[in-house]
C-alpha positions as a LaTeX table, in Angstrom:
\begin{tabular}{lrrr}
\hline
Residue & $x$ (\AA) & $y$ (\AA) & $z$ (\AA) \\
\hline
Arg1 & 65.89 & 30.70 & $-27.38$ \\
Glu2 & 64.42 & 27.20 & $-27.32$ \\
Arg3 & 64.71 & 27.12 & $-23.54$ \\
Glu4 & 62.97 & 30.48 & $-23.25$ \\
Arg5 & 60.24 & 29.24 & $-25.60$ \\
Glu6 & 59.74 & 26.11 & $-23.47$ \\
Arg7 & 59.61 & 28.18 & $-20.28$ \\
Gly8 & 57.00 & 30.47 & $-21.86$ \\
Glu9 & 54.86 & 27.50 & $-22.93$ \\
Arg10 & 55.04 & 25.95 & $-19.46$ \\
Arg11 & 54.10 & 29.29 & $-17.91$ \\
Arg12 & 51.12 & 29.73 & $-20.22$ \\
Arg13 & 50.05 & 26.12 & $-19.59$ \\
Arg14 & 50.11 & 26.71 & $-15.80$ \\
Glu15 & 48.11 & 29.90 & $-16.24$ \\
Arg16 & 45.47 & 28.07 & $-18.33$ \\
Glu17 & 45.24 & 25.29 & $-15.71$ \\
Arg18 & 44.93 & 27.87 & $-12.96$ \\
Glu19 & 42.13 & 29.66 & $-14.84$ \\
Thr20 & 40.36 & 26.35 & $-15.48$ \\
His21 & 40.57 & 25.40 & $-11.79$ \\
Thr22 & 39.27 & 28.83 & $-10.74$ \\
Arg23 & 36.39 & 28.56 & $-13.21$ \\
Arg24 & 35.46 & 25.10 & $-11.92$ \\
Ala25 & 35.55 & 26.28 & $-8.32$ \\
Arg26 & 33.36 & 29.26 & $-9.20$ \\
Thr27 & 30.90 & 26.98 & $-11.00$ \\
Met28 & 30.72 & 24.60 & $-8.02$ \\
Asp29 & 30.03 & 27.52 & $-5.70$ \\
Glu30 & 27.18 & 28.67 & $-7.95$ \\
Lys31 & 25.48 & 25.26 & $-7.93$ \\
Pro32 & 22.51 & 25.11 & $-5.55$ \\
Ser33 & 22.81 & 23.00 & $-2.43$ \\
Phe34 & 20.08 & 20.51 & $-1.58$ \\
Thr35 & 21.08 & 19.91 & 2.05 \\
Cys36 & 19.72 & 21.95 & 4.93 \\
Arg37 & 18.51 & 21.61 & 8.51 \\
Met38 & 14.76 & 21.33 & 9.10 \\
Tyr39 & 14.48 & 24.26 & 11.53 \\
Glu40 & 15.74 & 27.82 & 11.43 \\
Glu41 & 17.92 & 27.39 & 14.53 \\
Lys42 & 21.32 & 25.90 & 13.70 \\
Tyr43 & 21.54 & 24.02 & 17.00 \\
Pro44 & 18.90 & 22.51 & 19.29 \\
Glu45 & 18.12 & 24.05 & 22.66 \\
Val46 & 19.04 & 22.49 & 26.00 \\
Asp47 & 16.35 & 20.07 & 27.31 \\
Glu48 & 14.91 & 19.71 & 23.81 \\
Val49 & 14.10 & 16.15 & 22.70 \\
Val50 & 15.44 & 15.43 & 19.21 \\
Met51 & 15.64 & 12.43 & 16.89 \\
Val52 & 19.11 & 10.99 & 16.20 \\
Gln53 & 20.61 & 8.08 & 14.29 \\
Val54 & 23.40 & 6.05 & 15.86 \\
Lys55 & 26.61 & 6.12 & 13.82 \\
Ser56 & 29.05 & 4.19 & 16.01 \\
Ile57 & 29.57 & 2.93 & 19.57 \\
Ala58 & 32.78 & 3.65 & 21.52 \\
Glu59 & 34.02 & 3.28 & 25.09 \\
Met60 & 32.85 & 6.78 & 26.04 \\
Gly61 & 29.39 & 6.34 & 24.56 \\
Ala62 & 27.57 & 6.43 & 21.23 \\
Tyr63 & 28.27 & 8.86 & 18.38 \\
Val64 & 25.10 & 9.98 & 16.63 \\
Ser65 & 23.89 & 12.40 & 13.95 \\
Leu66 & 21.00 & 14.78 & 14.63 \\
Leu67 & 18.53 & 14.09 & 11.81 \\
Glu68 & 16.58 & 17.34 & 12.18 \\
Tyr69 & 19.72 & 19.51 & 12.18 \\
Asn70 & 21.39 & 18.46 & 8.92 \\
Asn71 & 23.06 & 15.44 & 10.52 \\
Ile72 & 25.44 & 17.39 & 12.78 \\
Asp73 & 27.37 & 15.21 & 15.22 \\
Gly74 & 26.40 & 14.55 & 18.81 \\
Met75 & 27.30 & 12.09 & 21.54 \\
Ile76 & 25.31 & 10.06 & 24.05 \\
Leu77 & 27.54 & 9.55 & 27.06 \\
Leu78 & 27.75 & 6.03 & 28.46 \\
Ser79 & 26.29 & 7.19 & 31.79 \\
Glu80 & 23.29 & 8.68 & 29.97 \\
Leu81 & 22.25 & 5.53 & 28.11 \\
Ser82 & 20.17 & 3.93 & 30.86 \\
Arg83 & 19.04 & 4.42 & 34.46 \\
Arg84 & 19.92 & 0.82 & 35.24 \\
Arg85 & 23.27 & $-0.87$ & 35.40 \\
Ile86 & 24.69 & $-1.35$ & 31.92 \\
Arg87 & 25.85 & $-4.88$ & 31.24 \\
Ser88 & 25.79 & $-4.76$ & 27.44 \\
Val89 & 25.77 & $-1.50$ & 25.46 \\
Asn90 & 24.75 & $-3.32$ & 22.29 \\
Lys91 & 21.48 & $-4.38$ & 23.91 \\
Leu92 & 20.62 & $-0.77$ & 24.76 \\
Ile93 & 21.55 & 0.87 & 21.48 \\
Lys94 & 22.45 & $-0.33$ & 17.99 \\
Val95 & 24.19 & 1.26 & 15.02 \\
Gly96 & 21.72 & 2.57 & 12.46 \\
Arg97 & 18.78 & 2.78 & 14.86 \\
Gln98 & 16.86 & 6.02 & 15.33 \\
Glu99 & 16.44 & 7.15 & 18.93 \\
Pro100 & 14.76 & 10.12 & 20.67 \\
Val101 & 17.26 & 11.80 & 23.03 \\
Met102 & 17.41 & 14.88 & 25.24 \\
Val103 & 19.94 & 17.66 & 24.71 \\
Leu104 & 22.15 & 18.24 & 27.78 \\
Arg105 & 24.81 & 20.67 & 26.55 \\
Val106 & 25.51 & 22.58 & 23.32 \\
Asp107 & 28.90 & 24.12 & 22.52 \\
Ala108 & 28.36 & 25.95 & 19.24 \\
Glu109 & 32.00 & 27.11 & 18.96 \\
Lys110 & 33.53 & 23.65 & 19.31 \\
Gly111 & 30.53 & 21.82 & 17.83 \\
Tyr112 & 30.00 & 19.58 & 20.86 \\
Ile113 & 26.48 & 18.36 & 21.63 \\
Asp114 & 25.98 & 16.07 & 24.64 \\
Leu115 & 22.81 & 13.98 & 24.66 \\
Ser116 & 20.92 & 11.69 & 27.02 \\
Lys117 & 18.73 & 8.69 & 26.30 \\
Arg118 & 17.80 & 7.77 & 29.88 \\
Arg119 & 16.14 & 11.13 & 30.63 \\
Val120 & 13.55 & 10.79 & 27.86 \\
Ser121 & 10.13 & 9.76 & 29.18 \\
Pro122 & 7.71 & 7.65 & 27.08 \\
Glu123 & 5.51 & 10.72 & 26.57 \\
Asp124 & 8.47 & 12.80 & 25.37 \\
Ala125 & 9.54 & 9.99 & 23.02 \\
Ala126 & 6.06 & 9.78 & 21.46 \\
Ala127 & 5.86 & 13.56 & 21.02 \\
Cys128 & 9.35 & 13.65 & 19.49 \\
Glu129 & 8.51 & 10.89 & 17.03 \\
Glu130 & 5.29 & 12.64 & 15.96 \\
Lys131 & 7.12 & 15.96 & 15.48 \\
Tyr132 & 9.95 & 14.31 & 13.56 \\
Asn133 & 7.55 & 12.53 & 11.19 \\
Lys134 & 5.77 & 15.80 & 10.41 \\
Ser135 & 9.08 & 17.65 & 9.94 \\
Lys136 & 10.38 & 14.85 & 7.73 \\
Leu137 & 7.32 & 15.13 & 5.49 \\
Val138 & 7.77 & 18.91 & 5.23 \\
His139 & 11.47 & 18.44 & 4.45 \\
Thr140 & 10.71 & 15.88 & 1.74 \\
Ile141 & 8.24 & 18.21 & 0.00 \\
Thr142 & 10.53 & 21.22 & 0.29 \\
Arg143 & 13.59 & 19.37 & $-0.97$ \\
His144 & 11.72 & 17.81 & $-3.89$ \\
Ala145 & 10.49 & 21.23 & $-4.99$ \\
Ala146 & 14.05 & 22.63 & $-4.72$ \\
Glu147 & 15.54 & 19.78 & $-6.76$ \\
Thr148 & 12.81 & 20.02 & $-9.40$ \\
Thr149 & 13.35 & 23.74 & $-9.97$ \\
Asn150 & 17.13 & 23.75 & $-9.27$ \\
Thr151 & 16.70 & 26.10 & $-6.29$ \\
Asp152 & 18.98 & 26.24 & $-3.27$ \\
Leu153 & 17.25 & 24.36 & $-0.46$ \\
Glu154 & 18.23 & 26.77 & 2.31 \\
Asp155 & 16.99 & 29.72 & 0.23 \\
Leu156 & 13.63 & 27.99 & $-0.15$ \\
Tyr157 & 13.48 & 27.29 & 3.58 \\
Lys158 & 14.21 & 30.98 & 4.32 \\
Ala159 & 11.63 & 32.22 & 1.83 \\
Phe160 & 8.80 & 29.81 & 2.48 \\
Thr161 & 9.08 & 26.95 & 5.00 \\
Trp162 & 10.62 & 28.64 & 8.05 \\
Pro163 & 8.15 & 31.58 & 7.91 \\
Leu164 & 5.31 & 29.04 & 7.99 \\
Tyr165 & 6.88 & 27.44 & 11.08 \\
Lys166 & 6.74 & 30.86 & 12.77 \\
Lys167 & 3.18 & 31.54 & 11.68 \\
His168 & 1.56 & 28.15 & 12.33 \\
Gly169 & 3.79 & 26.48 & 14.91 \\
His170 & 4.58 & 23.69 & 12.45 \\
Ala171 & 4.80 & 23.98 & 8.67 \\
Cys172 & 2.99 & 20.67 & 8.21 \\
Asp173 & $-0.25$ & 22.26 & 9.47 \\
Ala174 & 0.15 & 25.04 & 6.92 \\
Phe175 & 0.91 & 22.54 & 4.14 \\
Lys176 & $-2.38$ & 20.74 & 4.87 \\
Gln177 & $-4.26$ & 24.03 & 4.41 \\
Met178 & $-2.51$ & 24.56 & 1.08 \\
Val179 & $-4.47$ & 21.66 & $-0.41$ \\
Ser180 & $-7.49$ & 23.99 & $-0.61$ \\
Ser181 & $-5.95$ & 27.51 & $-0.43$ \\
Pro182 & $-2.31$ & 27.58 & $-1.59$ \\
Glu183 & $-2.04$ & 31.29 & $-2.38$ \\
Asp184 & $-2.95$ & 32.30 & 1.19 \\
Met185 & 0.07 & 30.39 & 2.54 \\
Phe186 & 2.41 & 31.96 & $-0.02$ \\
Ser187 & 1.17 & 35.42 & 1.00 \\
Glu188 & 1.72 & 34.67 & 4.69 \\
Ala189 & 5.25 & 33.43 & 4.02 \\
Ile190 & 6.16 & 36.50 & 1.94 \\
Glu191 & 4.89 & 38.81 & 4.70 \\
Ile192 & 7.63 & 37.38 & 6.92 \\
Ser193 & 10.42 & 36.69 & 4.41 \\
Gly194 & 9.99 & 40.00 & 2.55 \\
Glu195 & 11.25 & 40.91 & $-0.92$ \\
Glu196 & 13.93 & 38.23 & $-0.95$ \\
Gly197 & 11.29 & 35.59 & $-0.28$ \\
Ala198 & 9.07 & 36.94 & $-3.05$ \\
Ala199 & 11.99 & 36.84 & $-5.48$ \\
Thr200 & 12.81 & 33.23 & $-4.55$ \\
Leu201 & 9.20 & 32.01 & $-4.84$ \\
Thr202 & 8.88 & 32.07 & $-8.63$ \\
Gln203 & 5.75 & 30.80 & $-10.34$ \\
Glu204 & 7.56 & 27.63 & $-11.36$ \\
Leu205 & 8.62 & 26.96 & $-7.76$ \\
Arg206 & 5.13 & 27.66 & $-6.44$ \\
Ser207 & 3.59 & 25.23 & $-8.92$ \\
Ala208 & 6.10 & 22.52 & $-7.93$ \\
Ile209 & 5.34 & 23.01 & $-4.21$ \\
Val210 & 1.55 & 22.92 & $-4.65$ \\
Lys211 & 1.71 & 19.88 & $-6.93$ \\
Asp212 & 3.79 & 17.87 & $-4.45$ \\
Ile213 & 1.67 & 18.95 & $-1.47$ \\
Lys214 & $-1.57$ & 17.89 & $-3.16$ \\
Arg215 & $-0.01$ & 14.58 & $-4.16$ \\
Arg216 & 1.22 & 13.77 & $-0.65$ \\
Leu217 & $-1.29$ & 15.45 & 1.67 \\
Thr218 & $-4.67$ & 15.04 & $-0.03$ \\
Pro219 & $-6.58$ & 12.99 & 2.56 \\
Thr220 & $-7.94$ & 9.57 & 1.57 \\
Pro221 & $-11.55$ & 8.95 & 2.62 \\
Leu222 & $-12.02$ & 6.32 & 5.31 \\
Lys223 & $-14.57$ & 3.55 & 4.88 \\
Ile224 & $-16.89$ & 3.10 & 7.87 \\
Arg225 & $-19.05$ & $-0.01$ & 8.23 \\
Ala226 & $-21.54$ & $-1.63$ & 10.62 \\
Asp227 & $-23.34$ & $-4.99$ & 10.50 \\
Ile228 & $-26.91$ & $-5.43$ & 11.79 \\
Glu229 & $-29.69$ & $-8.04$ & 11.80 \\
Leu230 & $-33.09$ & $-6.67$ & 10.84 \\
Thr231 & $-36.32$ & $-8.70$ & 11.21 \\
Cys232 & $-40.05$ & $-7.99$ & 11.29 \\
Phe233 & $-42.60$ & $-10.86$ & 11.39 \\
His234 & $-45.60$ & $-8.56$ & 11.75 \\
Tyr235 & $-48.11$ & $-7.95$ & 8.97 \\
Asp236 & $-46.41$ & $-6.18$ & 6.01 \\
Gly237 & $-43.03$ & $-6.87$ & 7.63 \\
Val238 & $-41.13$ & $-6.45$ & 4.34 \\
Leu239 & $-42.57$ & $-2.97$ & 3.88 \\
His240 & $-41.67$ & $-2.03$ & 7.44 \\
Ile241 & $-38.07$ & $-3.17$ & 6.86 \\
Lys242 & $-37.89$ & $-1.02$ & 3.72 \\
Asp243 & $-39.19$ & 1.97 & 5.67 \\
Ala244 & $-36.54$ & 1.37 & 8.36 \\
Ile245 & $-33.78$ & 1.25 & 5.72 \\
Arg246 & $-35.02$ & 4.53 & 4.24 \\
Ala247 & $-34.98$ & 6.08 & 7.71 \\
Gly248 & $-31.34$ & 5.06 & 8.16 \\
Glu249 & $-30.26$ & 6.32 & 4.75 \\
Ala250 & $-32.07$ & 9.61 & 5.44 \\
Met251 & $-29.36$ & 10.39 & 8.02 \\
Ser252 & $-26.89$ & 11.02 & 5.14 \\
Thr253 & $-25.18$ & 14.40 & 4.79 \\
Glu254 & $-23.52$ & 16.11 & 1.84 \\
Glu255 & $-20.10$ & 14.87 & 2.98 \\
Cys256 & $-21.17$ & 11.40 & 4.16 \\
Ile257 & $-23.73$ & 9.27 & 2.33 \\
Val258 & $-25.12$ & 6.30 & 4.26 \\
Arg259 & $-25.90$ & 3.18 & 2.26 \\
Ile260 & $-27.65$ & 0.06 & 3.60 \\
Lys261 & $-27.36$ & $-3.19$ & 1.65 \\
Leu262 & $-28.79$ & $-6.65$ & 2.18 \\
Leu263 & $-26.05$ & $-9.21$ & 2.71 \\
Ala264 & $-28.22$ & $-12.26$ & 3.41 \\
Pro265 & $-31.53$ & $-12.21$ & 5.31 \\
Pro266 & $-31.64$ & $-11.02$ & 8.04 \\
Leu267 & $-28.10$ & $-9.52$ & 7.82 \\
Tyr268 & $-27.66$ & $-5.95$ & 6.50 \\
Val269 & $-24.53$ & $-3.82$ & 6.09 \\
Leu270 & $-24.34$ & $-0.04$ & 6.66 \\
Thr271 & $-21.46$ & 1.78 & 4.94 \\
Thr272 & $-20.22$ & 5.33 & 4.42 \\
Gln273 & $-17.03$ & 7.14 & 3.40 \\
Thr274 & $-15.57$ & 10.20 & 5.12 \\
Ile275 & $-12.34$ & 12.07 & 5.73 \\
Asn276 & $-13.15$ & 12.70 & 9.39 \\
Arg277 & $-13.22$ & 9.36 & 11.19 \\
Arg278 & $-15.01$ & 10.59 & 14.31 \\
Glu279 & $-17.83$ & 12.20 & 12.33 \\
Gly280 & $-18.23$ & 9.06 & 10.20 \\
Leu281 & $-18.54$ & 6.81 & 13.25 \\
Glu282 & $-21.07$ & 9.16 & 14.87 \\
Leu283 & $-23.14$ & 9.37 & 11.67 \\
Leu284 & $-23.32$ & 5.61 & 11.23 \\
Ser285 & $-24.32$ & 5.20 & 14.89 \\
Lys286 & $-27.14$ & 7.71 & 14.35 \\
Ala287 & $-28.25$ & 5.79 & 11.25 \\
Ile288 & $-28.42$ & 2.56 & 13.29 \\
Asp289 & $-30.54$ & 4.36 & 15.93 \\
Ala290 & $-32.88$ & 5.64 & 13.20 \\
Val291 & $-33.31$ & 2.15 & 11.74 \\
Lys292 & $-33.93$ & 0.70 & 15.20 \\
Ser293 & $-36.49$ & 3.33 & 16.11 \\
Ser294 & $-38.39$ & 2.79 & 12.85 \\
Ile295 & $-38.45$ & $-1.02$ & 12.94 \\
Glu296 & $-39.35$ & $-1.26$ & 16.64 \\
Ser297 & $-42.30$ & 1.07 & 16.13 \\
Asn298 & $-43.69$ & $-1.62$ & 13.82 \\
Lys299 & $-42.99$ & $-4.50$ & 16.24 \\
Gly300 & $-39.78$ & $-5.49$ & 14.50 \\
Lys301 & $-36.33$ & $-6.12$ & 15.93 \\
Leu302 & $-32.77$ & $-4.89$ & 15.27 \\
Val303 & $-29.63$ & $-6.58$ & 16.60 \\
Val304 & $-26.20$ & $-4.95$ & 16.12 \\
Arg305 & $-23.77$ & $-7.67$ & 15.05 \\
Glu306 & $-20.77$ & $-5.33$ & 14.76 \\
Gly307 & $-20.85$ & $-1.64$ & 15.56 \\
Ala308 & $-19.55$ & 1.25 & 13.44 \\
Arg309 & $-15.83$ & 0.88 & 12.69 \\
Ala310 & $-13.24$ & 1.86 & 10.12 \\
Val311 & $-12.43$ & $-0.94$ & 7.68 \\
Ser312 & $-9.55$ & $-1.55$ & 5.30 \\
Glu313 & $-9.52$ & $-2.46$ & 1.61 \\
Lys314 & $-8.98$ & $-6.07$ & 2.62 \\
Asp315 & $-12.18$ & $-6.05$ & 4.68 \\
Glu316 & $-14.09$ & $-4.51$ & 1.78 \\
Lys317 & $-12.77$ & $-7.15$ & $-0.59$ \\
Leu318 & $-13.90$ & $-9.92$ & 1.76 \\
Leu319 & $-17.34$ & $-8.30$ & 1.99 \\
Arg320 & $-17.70$ & $-8.16$ & $-1.80$ \\
Glu321 & $-16.65$ & $-11.79$ & $-2.11$ \\
Gln322 & $-19.15$ & $-12.83$ & 0.56 \\
Met323 & $-21.98$ & $-10.92$ & $-1.13$ \\
Ala324 & $-21.12$ & $-12.47$ & $-4.50$ \\
Arg325 & $-21.05$ & $-15.96$ & $-2.96$ \\
Leu326 & $-24.41$ & $-15.53$ & $-1.25$ \\
Glu327 & $-25.95$ & $-14.08$ & $-4.40$ \\
Gly328 & $-24.76$ & $-17.11$ & $-6.34$ \\
Gln329 & $-26.29$ & $-19.47$ & $-3.78$ \\
Asn330 & $-29.67$ & $-17.76$ & $-4.09$ \\
Lys331 & $-29.80$ & $-18.21$ & $-7.86$ \\
Asp332 & $-31.65$ & $-21.21$ & $-9.32$ \\
Val333 & $-29.43$ & $-24.10$ & $-10.27$ \\
Ala334 & $-29.31$ & $-24.70$ & $-14.05$ \\
Gly335 & $-31.84$ & $-27.38$ & $-15.13$ \\
Asp336 & $-34.30$ & $-26.84$ & $-12.29$ \\
Ser337 & $-37.91$ & $-26.04$ & $-13.22$ \\
Asp338 & $-41.35$ & $-26.29$ & $-11.70$ \\
Asp339 & $-42.53$ & $-28.57$ & $-14.51$ \\
Asp340 & $-39.90$ & $-31.20$ & $-13.67$ \\
Asp341 & $-40.86$ & $-31.15$ & $-10.00$ \\
Tyr342 & $-44.50$ & $-31.56$ & $-10.93$ \\
Gln343 & $-43.82$ & $-34.48$ & $-13.21$ \\
Asp344 & $-41.60$ & $-36.23$ & $-10.66$ \\
Gly345 & $-44.23$ & $-35.81$ & $-7.97$ \\
Met346 & $-47.14$ & $-37.19$ & $-10.00$ \\
Gly347 & $-45.31$ & $-40.12$ & $-11.58$ \\
Asp348 & $-46.80$ & $-42.13$ & $-14.45$ \\
Ile349 & $-50.40$ & $-42.57$ & $-13.21$ \\
Asp350 & $-53.37$ & $-43.36$ & $-15.44$ \\
Val351 & $-55.96$ & $-41.14$ & $-13.83$ \\
Glu352 & $-58.92$ & $-42.44$ & $-15.88$ \\
Asn353 & $-58.31$ & $-46.17$ & $-15.12$ \\
Ala354 & $-57.13$ & $-45.73$ & $-11.53$ \\
Pro355 & $-59.36$ & $-47.14$ & $-8.79$ \\
Ser356 & $-61.32$ & $-44.69$ & $-6.72$ \\
Ala357 & $-60.50$ & $-43.97$ & $-3.10$ \\
Leu358 & $-63.73$ & $-45.70$ & $-1.99$ \\
Gln359 & $-62.87$ & $-48.89$ & $-3.92$ \\
Met360 & $-59.46$ & $-48.99$ & $-2.27$ \\
\hline
\end{tabular}
C-alpha cells in the first residue's frame, strides 16, 4: 500500500509539472513579440541593394546579417568583395561594420542569400544608406509604440506601417505628414489593412504613435544669417540708413521674419528663421537687394561681407558674445565726465591777473 501511495504521489507530481510547463509555454506564446522585419517582403529581391552588418569573416567570405530583414543571415563571397586583387580581407571588410551590398541569389527554402560588395556603385551605396536611415527611423517609432502599448510588432506593421509603405512609397514620408494631420494617415492605413487593422489600432496605440512621431519628426527651424556693411555719407545719411533697414525688413513673410541689427558701424547682421532652407536663403538675398536698392538711391553704399547662409548654435553664440563685447566698448568708462576734461584742459589759470595777448 505504501508503494502504491508513493507511485500515486509521483504520478500526480509529474502531472502537475506537466500542466505547469504547458501553462508556461502557452503564456510565452501569448506574449507579444517586438522583433520584425522593416518591409512586408520576407526576403529581398535579386539586384536589390541592402544594408548589412558583418558578423564574422571566414575563408569562403564574410557572414553578415541583413539589418532591414530582421537580421536574417547572408554571405558575401570572397570573389564578390572587391574588383581588385585581394591581398588582405581585413582591410576590405571588418566585423561589426555596416556595408551596402547587392543581392545576387535568394534561396528561401534553404535560407541562403548570396551578396556582393564589389557590384555596388557609389550612387547605389548613397541611395541605400538614405533609404536605410529612413526605414530605421520608421522602425524605431513603430517598435517604441508597440513596446509602450504591449502590442505585437508584426501586427502593428501589418495594420499601419506596411500599408503606408504601399500608399506613399516610404512610410517615413507619411510619418512626416502625420505631424499636422495624423488621422488622415490612420484612415489611409485602415483602408488597406481592413477590419483587422482597425481592431489593432486602438486609441491608446494611436496616441502613442502620434506622440512619438511629433517628438522625433517635428522640424527644427534653421537660422539663416548674412553680414553686410552699410554706409551713407550724404546729407541725412543716418535717416537714409534707417530707411534702407526698413526696406529690408519689409521683405518678411508670415513664416520668415527678417531682422536687421547693428553689430558695429558700419557692420549690420541680417537674420531669419525658417524650416525650409532654400526659401530662407532666397528671402534673405531679396532683403539684401532691397537694402542695397534703397541705400544706393540716396548715394549710399552696401558691401556684402558674407552672403546668406545657414548657421549653427555655436555661430549664434559667437555673434551674441561679439555684440555684447562691442556694446561694452561703446559704453563710457566709469569716472569719465566732461567736467573733468574741461578742468584738465584749462589748468589752474588766474584769468583776471593773466597778461593779455598783446602784452605777451
